[in-house]
Coordinates of C-alpha atoms in Angstrom, one line a residue:
X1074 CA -34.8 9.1 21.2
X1075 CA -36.7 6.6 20.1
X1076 CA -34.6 3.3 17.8
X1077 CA -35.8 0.3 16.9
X1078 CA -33.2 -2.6 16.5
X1079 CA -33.2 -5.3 14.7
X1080 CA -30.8 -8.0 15.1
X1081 CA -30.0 -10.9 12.5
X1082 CA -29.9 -14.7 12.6
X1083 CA -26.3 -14.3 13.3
X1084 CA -27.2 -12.5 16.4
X1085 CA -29.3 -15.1 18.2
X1086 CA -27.4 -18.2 17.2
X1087 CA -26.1 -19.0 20.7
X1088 CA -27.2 -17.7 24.1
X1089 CA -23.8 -16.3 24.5
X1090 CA -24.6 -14.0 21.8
X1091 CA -28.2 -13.6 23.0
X1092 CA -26.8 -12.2 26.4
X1093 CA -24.4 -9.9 24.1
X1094 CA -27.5 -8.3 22.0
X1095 CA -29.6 -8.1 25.2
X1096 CA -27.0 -5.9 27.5
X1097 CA -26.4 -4.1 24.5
X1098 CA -30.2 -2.9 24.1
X1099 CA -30.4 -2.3 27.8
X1100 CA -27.2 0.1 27.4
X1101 CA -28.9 1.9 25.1
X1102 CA -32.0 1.9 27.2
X1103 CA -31.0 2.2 31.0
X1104 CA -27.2 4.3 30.3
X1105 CA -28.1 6.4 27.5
X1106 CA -32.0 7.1 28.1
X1107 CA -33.1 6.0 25.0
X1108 CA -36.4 4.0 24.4
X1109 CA -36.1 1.1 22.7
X1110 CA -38.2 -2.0 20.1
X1111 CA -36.1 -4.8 19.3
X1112 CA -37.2 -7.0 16.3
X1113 CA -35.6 -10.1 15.8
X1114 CA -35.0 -13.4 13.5
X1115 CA -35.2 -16.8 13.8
X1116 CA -31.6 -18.3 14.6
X1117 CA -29.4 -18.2 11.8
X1118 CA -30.4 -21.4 9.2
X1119 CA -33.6 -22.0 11.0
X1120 CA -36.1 -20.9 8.3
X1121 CA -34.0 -23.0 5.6
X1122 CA -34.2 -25.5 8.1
X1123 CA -38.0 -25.1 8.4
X1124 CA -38.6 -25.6 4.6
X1125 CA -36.5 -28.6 4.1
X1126 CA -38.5 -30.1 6.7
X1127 CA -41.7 -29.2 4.9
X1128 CA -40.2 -30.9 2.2
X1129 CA -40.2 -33.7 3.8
X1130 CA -43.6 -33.9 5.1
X1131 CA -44.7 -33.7 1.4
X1132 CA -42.5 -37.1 0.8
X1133 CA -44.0 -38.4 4.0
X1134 CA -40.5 -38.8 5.6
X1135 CA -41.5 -39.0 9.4
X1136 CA -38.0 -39.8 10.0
X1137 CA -36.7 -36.6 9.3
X1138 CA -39.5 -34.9 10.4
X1139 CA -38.9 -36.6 14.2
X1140 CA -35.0 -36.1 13.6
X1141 CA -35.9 -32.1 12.9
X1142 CA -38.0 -31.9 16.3
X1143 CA -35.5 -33.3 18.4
X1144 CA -32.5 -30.9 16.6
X1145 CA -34.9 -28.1 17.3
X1146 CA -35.9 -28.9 20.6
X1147 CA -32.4 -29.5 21.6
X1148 CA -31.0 -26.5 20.2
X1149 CA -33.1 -23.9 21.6
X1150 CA -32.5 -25.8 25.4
X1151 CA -29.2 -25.5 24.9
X1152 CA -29.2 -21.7 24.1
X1153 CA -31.5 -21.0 27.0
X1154 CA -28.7 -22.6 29.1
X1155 CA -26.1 -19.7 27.9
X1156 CA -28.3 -16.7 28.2
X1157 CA -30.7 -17.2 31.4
X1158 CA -28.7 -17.7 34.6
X1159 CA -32.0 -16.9 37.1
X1160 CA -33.2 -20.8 38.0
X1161 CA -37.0 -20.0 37.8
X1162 CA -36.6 -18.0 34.8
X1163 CA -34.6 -20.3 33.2
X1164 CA -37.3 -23.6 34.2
X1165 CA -40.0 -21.1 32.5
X1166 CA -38.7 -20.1 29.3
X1167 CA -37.6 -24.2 28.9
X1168 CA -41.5 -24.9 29.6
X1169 CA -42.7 -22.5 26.7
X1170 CA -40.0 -23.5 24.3
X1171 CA -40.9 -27.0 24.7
X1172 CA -45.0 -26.3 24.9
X1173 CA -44.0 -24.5 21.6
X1174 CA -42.2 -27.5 19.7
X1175 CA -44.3 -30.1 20.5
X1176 CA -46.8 -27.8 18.8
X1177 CA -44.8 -27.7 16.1
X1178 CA -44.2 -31.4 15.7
X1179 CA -48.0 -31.9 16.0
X1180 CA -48.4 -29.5 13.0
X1181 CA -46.0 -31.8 11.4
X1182 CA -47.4 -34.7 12.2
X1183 CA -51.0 -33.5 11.5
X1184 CA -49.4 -32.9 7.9
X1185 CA -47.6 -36.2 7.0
X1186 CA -50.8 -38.6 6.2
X1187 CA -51.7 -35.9 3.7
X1188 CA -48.3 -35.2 2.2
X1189 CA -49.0 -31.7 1.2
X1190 CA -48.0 -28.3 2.9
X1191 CA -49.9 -25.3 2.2
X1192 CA -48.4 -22.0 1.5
X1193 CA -51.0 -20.8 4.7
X1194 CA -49.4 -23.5 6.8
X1195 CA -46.1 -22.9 5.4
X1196 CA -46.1 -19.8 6.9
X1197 CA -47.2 -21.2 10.0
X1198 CA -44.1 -23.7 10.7
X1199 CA -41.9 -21.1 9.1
X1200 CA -43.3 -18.5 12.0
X1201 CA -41.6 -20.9 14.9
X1202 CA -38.3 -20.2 14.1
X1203 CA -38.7 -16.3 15.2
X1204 CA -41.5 -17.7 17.9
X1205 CA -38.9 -19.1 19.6
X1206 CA -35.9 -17.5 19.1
X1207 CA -37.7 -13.7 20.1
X1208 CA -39.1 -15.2 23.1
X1209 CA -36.2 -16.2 24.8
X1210 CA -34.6 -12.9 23.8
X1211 CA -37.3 -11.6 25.9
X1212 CA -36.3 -13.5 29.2
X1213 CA -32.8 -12.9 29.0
X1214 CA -33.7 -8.7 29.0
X1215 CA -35.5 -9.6 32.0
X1216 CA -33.1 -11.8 33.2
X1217 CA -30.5 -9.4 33.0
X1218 CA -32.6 -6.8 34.8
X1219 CA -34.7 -5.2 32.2
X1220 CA -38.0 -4.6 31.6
X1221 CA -40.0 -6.7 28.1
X1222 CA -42.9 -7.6 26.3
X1223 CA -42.4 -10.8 24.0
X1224 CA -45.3 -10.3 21.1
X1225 CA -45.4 -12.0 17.9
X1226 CA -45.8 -9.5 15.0
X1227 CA -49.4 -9.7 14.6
X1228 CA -49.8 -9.2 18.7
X1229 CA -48.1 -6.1 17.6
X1230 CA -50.1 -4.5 15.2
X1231 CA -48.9 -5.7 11.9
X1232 CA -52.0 -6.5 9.9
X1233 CA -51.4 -8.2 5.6
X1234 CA -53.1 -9.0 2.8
X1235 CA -53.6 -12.6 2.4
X1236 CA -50.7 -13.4 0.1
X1237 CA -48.6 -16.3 2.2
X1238 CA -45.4 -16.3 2.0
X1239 CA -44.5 -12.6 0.2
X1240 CA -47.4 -11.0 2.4
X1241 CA -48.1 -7.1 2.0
X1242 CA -48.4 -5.2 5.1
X1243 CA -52.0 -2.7 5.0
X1244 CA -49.7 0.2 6.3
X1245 CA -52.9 2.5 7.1
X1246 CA -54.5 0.0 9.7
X1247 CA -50.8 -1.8 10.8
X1248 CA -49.6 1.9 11.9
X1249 CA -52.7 2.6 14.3
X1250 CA -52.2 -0.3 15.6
X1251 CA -48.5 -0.4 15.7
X1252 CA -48.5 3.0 18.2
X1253 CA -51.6 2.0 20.1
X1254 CA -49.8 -1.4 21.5
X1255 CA -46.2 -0.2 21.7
X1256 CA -46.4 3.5 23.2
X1257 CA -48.3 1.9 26.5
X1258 CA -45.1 -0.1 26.8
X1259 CA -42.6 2.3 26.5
X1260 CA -44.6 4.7 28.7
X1261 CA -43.5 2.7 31.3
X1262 CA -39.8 1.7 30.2
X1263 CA -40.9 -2.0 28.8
X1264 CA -39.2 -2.9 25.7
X1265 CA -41.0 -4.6 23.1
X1266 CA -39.7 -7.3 21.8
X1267 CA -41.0 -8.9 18.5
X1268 CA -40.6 -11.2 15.8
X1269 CA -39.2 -10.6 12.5
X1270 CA -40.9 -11.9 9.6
X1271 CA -44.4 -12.4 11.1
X1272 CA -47.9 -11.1 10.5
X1273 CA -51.6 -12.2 10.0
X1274 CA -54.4 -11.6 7.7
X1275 CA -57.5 -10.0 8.3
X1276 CA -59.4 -13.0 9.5
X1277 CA -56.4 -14.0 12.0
X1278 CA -54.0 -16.1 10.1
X1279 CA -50.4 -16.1 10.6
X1280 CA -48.5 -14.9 7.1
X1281 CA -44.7 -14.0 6.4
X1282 CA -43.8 -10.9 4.6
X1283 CA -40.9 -12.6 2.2
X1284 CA -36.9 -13.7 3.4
X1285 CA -35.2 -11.4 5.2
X1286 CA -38.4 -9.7 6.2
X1287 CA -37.2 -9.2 9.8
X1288 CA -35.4 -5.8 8.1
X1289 CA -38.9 -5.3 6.9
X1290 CA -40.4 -5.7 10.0
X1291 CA -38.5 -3.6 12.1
X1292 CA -39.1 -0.4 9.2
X1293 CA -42.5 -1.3 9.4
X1294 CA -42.7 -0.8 12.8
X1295 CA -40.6 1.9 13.1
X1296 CA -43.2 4.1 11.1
X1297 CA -45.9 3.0 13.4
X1298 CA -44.0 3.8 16.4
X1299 CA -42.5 6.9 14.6
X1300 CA -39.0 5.9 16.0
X1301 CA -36.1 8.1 15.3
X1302 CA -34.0 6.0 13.6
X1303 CA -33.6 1.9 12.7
X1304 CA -31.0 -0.1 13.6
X1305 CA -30.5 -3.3 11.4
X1306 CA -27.5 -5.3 13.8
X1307 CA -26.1 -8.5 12.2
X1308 CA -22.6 -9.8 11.1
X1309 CA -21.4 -7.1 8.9
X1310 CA -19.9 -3.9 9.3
X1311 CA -22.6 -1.6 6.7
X1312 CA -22.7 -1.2 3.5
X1313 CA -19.3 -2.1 1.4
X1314 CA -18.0 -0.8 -1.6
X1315 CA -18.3 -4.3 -2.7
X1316 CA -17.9 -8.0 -1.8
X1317 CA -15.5 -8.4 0.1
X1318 CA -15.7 -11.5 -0.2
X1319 CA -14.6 -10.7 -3.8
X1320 CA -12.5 -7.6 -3.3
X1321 CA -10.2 -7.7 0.1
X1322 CA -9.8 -4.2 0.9
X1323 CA -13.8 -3.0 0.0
X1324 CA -14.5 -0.7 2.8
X1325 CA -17.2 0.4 4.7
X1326 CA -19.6 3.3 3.5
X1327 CA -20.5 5.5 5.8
X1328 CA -23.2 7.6 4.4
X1329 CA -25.5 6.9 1.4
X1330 CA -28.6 7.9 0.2
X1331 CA -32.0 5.1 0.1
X1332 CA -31.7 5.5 -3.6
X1333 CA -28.3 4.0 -3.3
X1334 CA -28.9 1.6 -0.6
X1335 CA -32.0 0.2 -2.5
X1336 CA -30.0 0.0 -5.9
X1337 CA -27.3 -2.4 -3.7
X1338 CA -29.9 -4.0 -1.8
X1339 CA -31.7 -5.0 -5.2
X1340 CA -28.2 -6.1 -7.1
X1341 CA -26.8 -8.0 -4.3
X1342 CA -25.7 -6.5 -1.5
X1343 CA -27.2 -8.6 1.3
X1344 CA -26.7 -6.3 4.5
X1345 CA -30.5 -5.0 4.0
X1346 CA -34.2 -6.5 2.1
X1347 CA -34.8 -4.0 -0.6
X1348 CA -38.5 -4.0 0.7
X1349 CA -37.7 -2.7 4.7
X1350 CA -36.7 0.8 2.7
X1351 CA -40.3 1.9 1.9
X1352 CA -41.3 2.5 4.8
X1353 CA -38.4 4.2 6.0
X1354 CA -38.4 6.5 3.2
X1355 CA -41.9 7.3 3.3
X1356 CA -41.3 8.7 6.9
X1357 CA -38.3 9.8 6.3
X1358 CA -36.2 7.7 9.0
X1359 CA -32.6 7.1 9.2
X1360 CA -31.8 4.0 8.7
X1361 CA -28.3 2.5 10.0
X1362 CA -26.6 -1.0 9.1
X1363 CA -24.4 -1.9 12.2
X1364 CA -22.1 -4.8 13.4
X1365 CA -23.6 -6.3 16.6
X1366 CA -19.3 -7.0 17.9
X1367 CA -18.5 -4.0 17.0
X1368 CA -20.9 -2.1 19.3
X1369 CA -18.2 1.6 19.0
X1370 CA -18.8 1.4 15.2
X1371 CA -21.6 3.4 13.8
X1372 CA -21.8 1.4 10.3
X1373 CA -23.7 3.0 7.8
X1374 CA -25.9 5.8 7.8
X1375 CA -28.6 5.2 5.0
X1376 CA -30.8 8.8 5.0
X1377 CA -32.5 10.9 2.3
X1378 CA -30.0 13.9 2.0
X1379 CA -26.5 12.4 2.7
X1380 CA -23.5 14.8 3.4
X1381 CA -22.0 16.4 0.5
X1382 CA -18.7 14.7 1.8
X1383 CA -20.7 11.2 1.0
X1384 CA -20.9 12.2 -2.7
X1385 CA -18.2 10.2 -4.9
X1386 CA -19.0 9.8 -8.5
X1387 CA -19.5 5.7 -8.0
X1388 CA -20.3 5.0 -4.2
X1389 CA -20.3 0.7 -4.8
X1390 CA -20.0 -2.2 -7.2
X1391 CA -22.5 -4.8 -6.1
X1392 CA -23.1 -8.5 -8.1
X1393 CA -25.5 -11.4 -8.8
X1394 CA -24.1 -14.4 -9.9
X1395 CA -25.5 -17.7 -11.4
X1396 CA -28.3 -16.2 -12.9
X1397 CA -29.6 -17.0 -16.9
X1398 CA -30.0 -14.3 -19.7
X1399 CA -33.2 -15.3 -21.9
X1400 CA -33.2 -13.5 -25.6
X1401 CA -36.1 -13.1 -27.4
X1402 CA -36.7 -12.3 -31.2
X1403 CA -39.0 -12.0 -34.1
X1404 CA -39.5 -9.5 -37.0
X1405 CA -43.3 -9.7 -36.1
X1406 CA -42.7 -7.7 -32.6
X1407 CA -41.2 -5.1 -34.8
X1408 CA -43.9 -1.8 -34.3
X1409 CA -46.5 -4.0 -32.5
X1410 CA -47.9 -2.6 -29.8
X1411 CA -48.3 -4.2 -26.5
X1412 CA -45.4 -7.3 -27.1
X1413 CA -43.0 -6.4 -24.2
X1414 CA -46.3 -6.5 -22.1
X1415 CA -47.5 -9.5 -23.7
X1416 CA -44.2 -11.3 -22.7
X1417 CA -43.9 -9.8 -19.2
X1418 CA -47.6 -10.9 -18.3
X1419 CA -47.4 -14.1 -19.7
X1420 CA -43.7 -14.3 -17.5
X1421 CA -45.5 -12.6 -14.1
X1422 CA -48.6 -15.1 -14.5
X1423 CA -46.6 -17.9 -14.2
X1424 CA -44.4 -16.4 -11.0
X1425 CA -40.9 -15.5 -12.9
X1426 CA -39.3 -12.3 -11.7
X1427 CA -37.2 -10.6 -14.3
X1428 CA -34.2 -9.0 -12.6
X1429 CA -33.3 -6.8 -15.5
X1430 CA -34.7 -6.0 -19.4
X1431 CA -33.0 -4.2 -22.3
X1432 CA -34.5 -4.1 -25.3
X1433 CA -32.9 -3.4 -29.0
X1434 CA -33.7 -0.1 -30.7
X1435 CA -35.6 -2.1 -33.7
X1436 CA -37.8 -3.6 -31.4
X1437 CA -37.2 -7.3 -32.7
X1438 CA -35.4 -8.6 -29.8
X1439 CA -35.8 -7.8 -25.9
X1440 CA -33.0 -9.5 -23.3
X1441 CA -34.7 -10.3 -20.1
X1442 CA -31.8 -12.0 -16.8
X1443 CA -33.7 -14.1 -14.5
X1444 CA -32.5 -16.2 -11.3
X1445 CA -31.0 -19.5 -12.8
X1446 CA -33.3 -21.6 -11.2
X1447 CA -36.6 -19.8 -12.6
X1448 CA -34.9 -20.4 -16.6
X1449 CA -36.5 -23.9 -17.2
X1450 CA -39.9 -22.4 -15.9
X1451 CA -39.5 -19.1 -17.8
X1452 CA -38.3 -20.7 -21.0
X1453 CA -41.1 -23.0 -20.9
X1454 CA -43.6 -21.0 -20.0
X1455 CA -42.4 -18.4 -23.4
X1456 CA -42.5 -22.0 -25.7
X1457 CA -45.9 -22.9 -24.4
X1458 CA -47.6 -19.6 -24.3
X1459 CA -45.6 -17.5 -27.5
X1460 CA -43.4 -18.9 -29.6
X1461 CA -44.1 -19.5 -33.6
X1462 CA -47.1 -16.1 -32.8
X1463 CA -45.1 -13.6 -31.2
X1464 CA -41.9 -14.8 -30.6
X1465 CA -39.9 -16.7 -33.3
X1466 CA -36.7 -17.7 -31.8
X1467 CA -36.0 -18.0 -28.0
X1468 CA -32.1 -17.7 -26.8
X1469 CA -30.6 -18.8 -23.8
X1470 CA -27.5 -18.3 -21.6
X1471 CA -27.1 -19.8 -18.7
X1472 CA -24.0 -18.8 -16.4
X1473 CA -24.3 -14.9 -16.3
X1474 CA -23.4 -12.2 -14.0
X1475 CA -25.0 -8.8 -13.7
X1476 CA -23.1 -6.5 -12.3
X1477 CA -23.9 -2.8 -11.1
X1478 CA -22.3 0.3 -10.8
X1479 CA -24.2 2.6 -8.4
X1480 CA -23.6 6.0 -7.1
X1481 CA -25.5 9.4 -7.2
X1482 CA -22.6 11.0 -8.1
X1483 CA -22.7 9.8 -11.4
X1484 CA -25.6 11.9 -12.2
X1485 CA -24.6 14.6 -15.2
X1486 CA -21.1 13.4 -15.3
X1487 CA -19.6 13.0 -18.4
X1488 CA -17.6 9.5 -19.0
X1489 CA -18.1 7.1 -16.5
X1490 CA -19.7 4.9 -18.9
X1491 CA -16.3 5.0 -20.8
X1492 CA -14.3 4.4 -18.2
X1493 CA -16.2 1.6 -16.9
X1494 CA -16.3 -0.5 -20.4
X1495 CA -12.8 0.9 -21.1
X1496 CA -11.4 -1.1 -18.0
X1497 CA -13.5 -4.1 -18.7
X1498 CA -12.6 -4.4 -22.3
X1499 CA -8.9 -3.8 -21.6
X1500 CA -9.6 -7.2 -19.5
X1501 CA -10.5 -8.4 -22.5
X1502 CA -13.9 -9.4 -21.1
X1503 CA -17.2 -9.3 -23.1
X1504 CA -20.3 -7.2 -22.0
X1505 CA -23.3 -9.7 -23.1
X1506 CA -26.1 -7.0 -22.0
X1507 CA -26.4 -3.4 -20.6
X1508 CA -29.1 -1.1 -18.6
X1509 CA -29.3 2.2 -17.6
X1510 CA -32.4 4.2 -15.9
X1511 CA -32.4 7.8 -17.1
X1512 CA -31.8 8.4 -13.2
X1513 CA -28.3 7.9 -14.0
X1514 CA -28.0 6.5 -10.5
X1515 CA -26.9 2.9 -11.5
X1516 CA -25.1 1.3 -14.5
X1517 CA -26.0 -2.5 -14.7
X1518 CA -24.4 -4.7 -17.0
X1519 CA -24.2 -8.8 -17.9
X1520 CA -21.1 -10.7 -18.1
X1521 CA -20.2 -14.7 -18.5
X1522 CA -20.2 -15.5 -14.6
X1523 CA -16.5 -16.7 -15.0
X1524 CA -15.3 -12.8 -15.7
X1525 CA -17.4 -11.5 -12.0
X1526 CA -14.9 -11.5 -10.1
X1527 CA -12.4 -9.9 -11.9
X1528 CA -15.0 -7.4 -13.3
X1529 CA -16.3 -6.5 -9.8
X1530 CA -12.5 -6.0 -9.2
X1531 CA -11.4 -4.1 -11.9
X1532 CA -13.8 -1.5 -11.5
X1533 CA -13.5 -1.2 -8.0
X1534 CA -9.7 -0.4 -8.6
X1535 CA -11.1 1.9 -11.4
X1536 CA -13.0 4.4 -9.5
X1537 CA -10.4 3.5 -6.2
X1538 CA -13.1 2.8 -4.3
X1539 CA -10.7 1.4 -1.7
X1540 CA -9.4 5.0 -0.5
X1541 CA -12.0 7.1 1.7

């Protein structure tokens, strides 16, 4: 059986747990007879780290810049110290790691004069943090007694388009290449081990393929590799019925379908990145979402056909708070064709992502959510580009929540839309805005962010979503 794992930030953020992940994979390996690909992130805050810092290059802050270094330098030492015991080994791996930051502080540097960063270098300095962190990975496998291959993710077959920073992978060419590196390794019992997050372009240059691309990654190359099943590892214990965070006793799911863990993953639920799904439903791989300290707990299973056990009429309530709900209006969109396009080009030209649209049945208003941090771009860029031709009045309300209902199970069921707004309005809460595919797989709705919590609550308590 062939799995590939990938393990979190969380999972590499001392050597401690480094040693943890890395007996753990040679369990799997050595005890059970599997084969196994680990893909893994940069230690967890590194990449938020990594663009503050380039931040700071633009302001020409060399201070911070230097100050950055020597945290990075000094962190990655110190986990070296708690996961390689083996004196030669460990004198090695600090002789890359450092060979490997003063690179990075020579990018830097290189940078400052000019005050500007690139997206192409962006991706660049972003690529150290899983650089470093997947390479001593590596030595502590062998270190512990194993067998492993440190590559990068381009080393390893995975080939993009030129789009820095939300790079595509060009699945056709990144799957040949994928099994013609990796199956020589795992002939002889070498386990790969690569970075999250990482690619390059045709013409060699390092890209990223979008936060929390590591889950990406490791789908990606599970297709190449045709494993058996992927492995996401981090902090959490699967999927969850919701926040819980927000509601105490959410449980664990055990089972769902990728149409359900892509609705979650796309309203919220942070356990996987809505884009590592493709691939693994285009071959058809199981997918599980398991805690790394609770190594006796199989998590979620995420597959096309789940159990009919798994079916419950709503499976999870998932959220997205702080966001911003943007109405549009005029009489003159009324019967004209081609104004919802007009208004999503003009919005996708200018980089805003709408989250979620409904549209009135007299066509003279659409309600668009986007992040709250894209609202002064995507108000502005309405103003500049539509309003007093298309658009006559432009409404804004900052401080929403959307909040989705998903489960297969409501498919053909009569009610649960009742139920749902029954138990929010006898909370006395408003619903500002609602959506529904014809899929019937997930009912999203927008209320004041003030009433999430009690919303995602409510319903939870609604559908008792807290009993298996």
């Amino acid at each position: 059986m062939l799995v590939v794992m990938k393990f979190g930030g969380s999972a590499v953020e001392s050597g401690e747990r480094i040693r943890h992940i890395s007996n753990l994979a040679l369990n799997y390996q050595q005890n059970m007879g599997f084969d196994v690909i680990l893909v893994t992130s940069a230690v967890k805050g590194m990449t938020d780290e990594i663009l503050a810092v380039a931040e700071s290059v633009k302001k020409g802050d060399k201070t911070t810049v230097n100050q950055f270094v020597d945290r990075l330098k000094r962190l990655h030492l110190s986990i070296i110290d708690c996961s390689i015991f083996d004196e030669a080994k460990k004198k090695e791996a600090k002789n890359t790691v450092s060979e490997l930051v003063d690179l990075i502080q020579n990018v830097l540097h290189g940078m400052l004069p000019m005050r500007e960063v690139t997206p192409k270098m962006l991706d660049y300095l972003l690529s150290f943090g899983e650089r470093l962190s997947t390479f001593i990975v590596s030595v502590a496998i062998e270190d512990i007694g194993g067998s492993s291959q440190y590559l990068v993710g381009n080393d390893a077959g995975i080939v993009t388009d030129s789009n820095f920073g939300e790079a595509l992978p060009l699945m056709d060419t990144t799957k040949l290449n994928v099994s013609h590196r990796l199956k020589p390794l795992l002939a002889k019992k070498v386990i790969p081990v690569i970075t999250g997050f990482i690619g390059a372009d045709q013409f060699g240059n390092i890209t990223t393929i979008g936060r929390g691309g590591s889950d990406y990654t490791a789908t990606i190359i599970a297709a190449g590799s045709r494993a058996d099943e992927v492995w996401l590892w981090s902090d959490v214990d699967g999927l969850m019925t919701a926040d819980p965070k927000i509601v105490s006793d959410a449980r664990v799911i055990r089972e769902a379908s990728f149409a359900e863990a892509l609705e979650m993953a796309l309203f919220g639920a942070k356990y996987m990145h809505p884009r590592a799904l493709e691939p693994a439903i285009e071959s058809n791989i199981p997918m599980r979402i398991r805690n790394f300290m609770k190594v006796n707990d199989d998590g979620t299973l995420v597959v096309s056909n789940p159990s009919k056990d798994s079916h419950k009429i709503v499976k999870a309530i998932s959220s997205i708070r702080h966001t911003a709900l943007i109405d549009v209006s005029g009489v003159g969109m009324v019967g004209a064709p081609g104004t919802a396009g007009r208004i999503f080009d003009t919005l996708a030209k200018n980089k805003v992502n709408i989250m979620m649209i409904s549209q009135s049945p007299s066509e003279s208003s659409i309600s668009m959510v986007v992040k709250k941090e894209a609202l002064q771009k995507a108000t502005s860029t309405l103003e500049l580009s539509l309003l007093g031709r298309v658009i006559k009045k432009i409404d804004v309300k900052e401080d929403v929540a959307v909040i989705a209902v998903v489960g297969s199970g409501m498919r053909g069921i009569k009610g649960v839309a009742a139920r749902v707004f029954g138990a929010v309005g006898n909370k006395n809460i408003n619903v500002i805005m609602i959506a529904q595919g014809s899929s019937e797989l997930n009912l999203a709705f927008v209320v004041n962010d003030m009433d999430c919590v009690e919303v995602v609550r409510t319903i939870h308590g609604e559908f008792d979503l807290n009993n298996s």
